[in-house]
Steps between C-alpha positions, in 0.01 A plus 500: 500500500299244310439557132137524386428262213167500324397135442360586158817649356770312690750333266419139584205268531584417859351837595153395381529166679633663815204736517266208581649496849347838577212535254186309403320454171149560378463124460672258736685174442201263493387466138187310597395777744665822375332711768679312781806673651467789257401865502169428324175391663409276206633402157479787248196488273574498126275679250543488124361753257529628145566321174877521561471284811612762752464411867495650846538362851313631805700485825396543863770553762483367854390757757733605777829415322777746580846573368798467731488873571142469625324657202199306363536305176253649249414448137695809396816331630457220246479753216806685632702176521394410148611838366844449653531156342371626164775763498768233557642233269254245641212720384569392143435135590174315551288521704566870566521586130138382456356765732347809338379672817367439851170642623482580872143476638560539873757407764460124441371457145681549172485365142798413282436535125697294246574526130398136453326224691736292711331276756828434685586868536424518879756226569783721373386852595679584826521135609776240556414334169610773261830545321644618726249487783460863607297574816351831609781716638508871580823703481647656810825523694468124482238347267170454687276194466231310689681169553603301808825700525584864457835604364729648762805571284632425155834524324602368156613167650273452804156573645361462851135456604290522815182306576172676421162354592258652250557278197226275354762227527493532878776564751852367466640265761834680490558858608755599237672380185807604305568419134842530344599492133823311440665517161688177563283189542779308673512764774128459557536124528783531753286737710215247507723208594687701764178619665537868407168502316171315538365494144702490177338522158625311195747271676631176340248220552759227541704697753216570747387138475854370558533718809157403635352851493125557472396635163213535261493534125316768309392462139555852380472538126557364152801595291405518133621631167303744284573470127432815299279404203605819322872452551761261371276205593203609290363159396353222716762264355786723618348546842433129533861429408620742764285325763646166388852623581420547869561207736289602798613205711856636491370836626323320786819321604759775453303804615254350750692190614216271403245646741295689244279316250487559127190704422278504193255785554510876554163513675488561873474159675179605672318574174154347485559360153710184452864553421631434151770249581661432163878524506731624227725213391879524532636443149835678453557344158175648369582837655840501330354415161256792515689775683876440471500670159394834652779747431425754773495382864169475683476759779391368839376767741490428873473689827810493716390234750422256220846512342607150618206345311572722200860377487388139516245556221773665293725197550222263392437706188870489417491121523238507224714734291283805577686826566353727765587808704371593847399846616411542867300783656401606852148370558339846496667584168409156366130574560502872417320638190838556333634162617541194278163339570267789425714651224543162327878531476572132557485166323454296818433628853561296814203588712310367798646398834307763696251599235341191350260448790312817409128414483473735201739292294241314293358836385844621383495329160314617191478777243348753740775457759807578288721766668484781581132429570546159660723216604520289183877514486524230232303731269307208356172620348264209442129578483418133561681520833311818587169333420577199721614721789185714470284188503669377817679216318831548678616147425449554128679836514799351680518208259507754217784684669687173539462420129642841411781450756505864611564402861719222638437419870821375660476416868288556808726671752514352849673704769616365834448705817725387785398544865712503811454213744364737766217623277155354565165532332633576154208473260561412138358792296409272209483604136456840346578714803824676596717295729476753784122530474432267797783632715244592767449128562860440612619522857814436697496210747 
């Protein structure tokens, strides 16, 4: 008997990404036309009101959309899905933490009310672009969605899907799909090269190229360090020295085999505003002069999957004479209200990878966003930064953050997806969307 796993409380991020096979989002994958291939008829309309800058968004659902079990998709379903997310660990993160309540007007119309104005909110609310991207899913014997596949069975290490023709994304060219989770990456690679699987995520770039296999690369996130301005690195000089101890080019070579570029911004690459592309300089001698005299070790918090980067950062710090300890957490605990980020029990947190592409990120800094109310994990309170962000001067706000060195972007992650030689029509999903999001476009020759 298959085990029922709720995608909102499952213990790993793959569950949220997997759900895009069988569920759609309020806004689709085309940022220039957010109503295309989505559950909404048109882009949500933003309204601002009140001296505090509160906001609301008016949504209109497509007519005639049905869940896999045949029931119509209605506005009440959106509110029910939100309530389930709000009750989970992800409910404490933006964008869901911004929502005060949802007004249901009729079967197709509803309004989402926020605690503060955030023009990019619709891009992260039940869409592929959030952190993680959570679509609309109803619980059941198997979770029920509206996507191009419906789930047929699921166990902790595998899931199978059948084609379903009611999705805004259209009909799949294949009748069924099966996804397997393999703890050992080498086993996955062998299965691809032996022909036992058709698509393998996160395979070695150089190996698929050497063997002549089709592949595409997916830019998936930015790994970055958050420096707690109220911790052991309380001054800009100390934080700047810490940043100077990190050789990001070594991280690119040793962790990502040279495929991933060094990155200098924490803003989503699709942001309208120009990126702030000013790098922290690598100066281990300066770092040693400022920080090597610290008696107590600096504590580096990381979620479990990021431990290889954490170990490399620890080694680089040691080369500058800086003592550090690493504490790793499961990702749900890492992000929980009692976890290191929101509770502030860290000196440095290794963050990003899956999360830094959140469209809400630029609104996560400032005095009003310090946890538990918001996502300002560095706990920097600078009214000048708040004023620039409120005035729409994102470049100025990011330059201010860079001067205070409360965040150190490391590398833009690039993942390689290997394809079997019998697979045709594989469509590169591009940036900012889960790697299985376009699975409906693949077919077997």
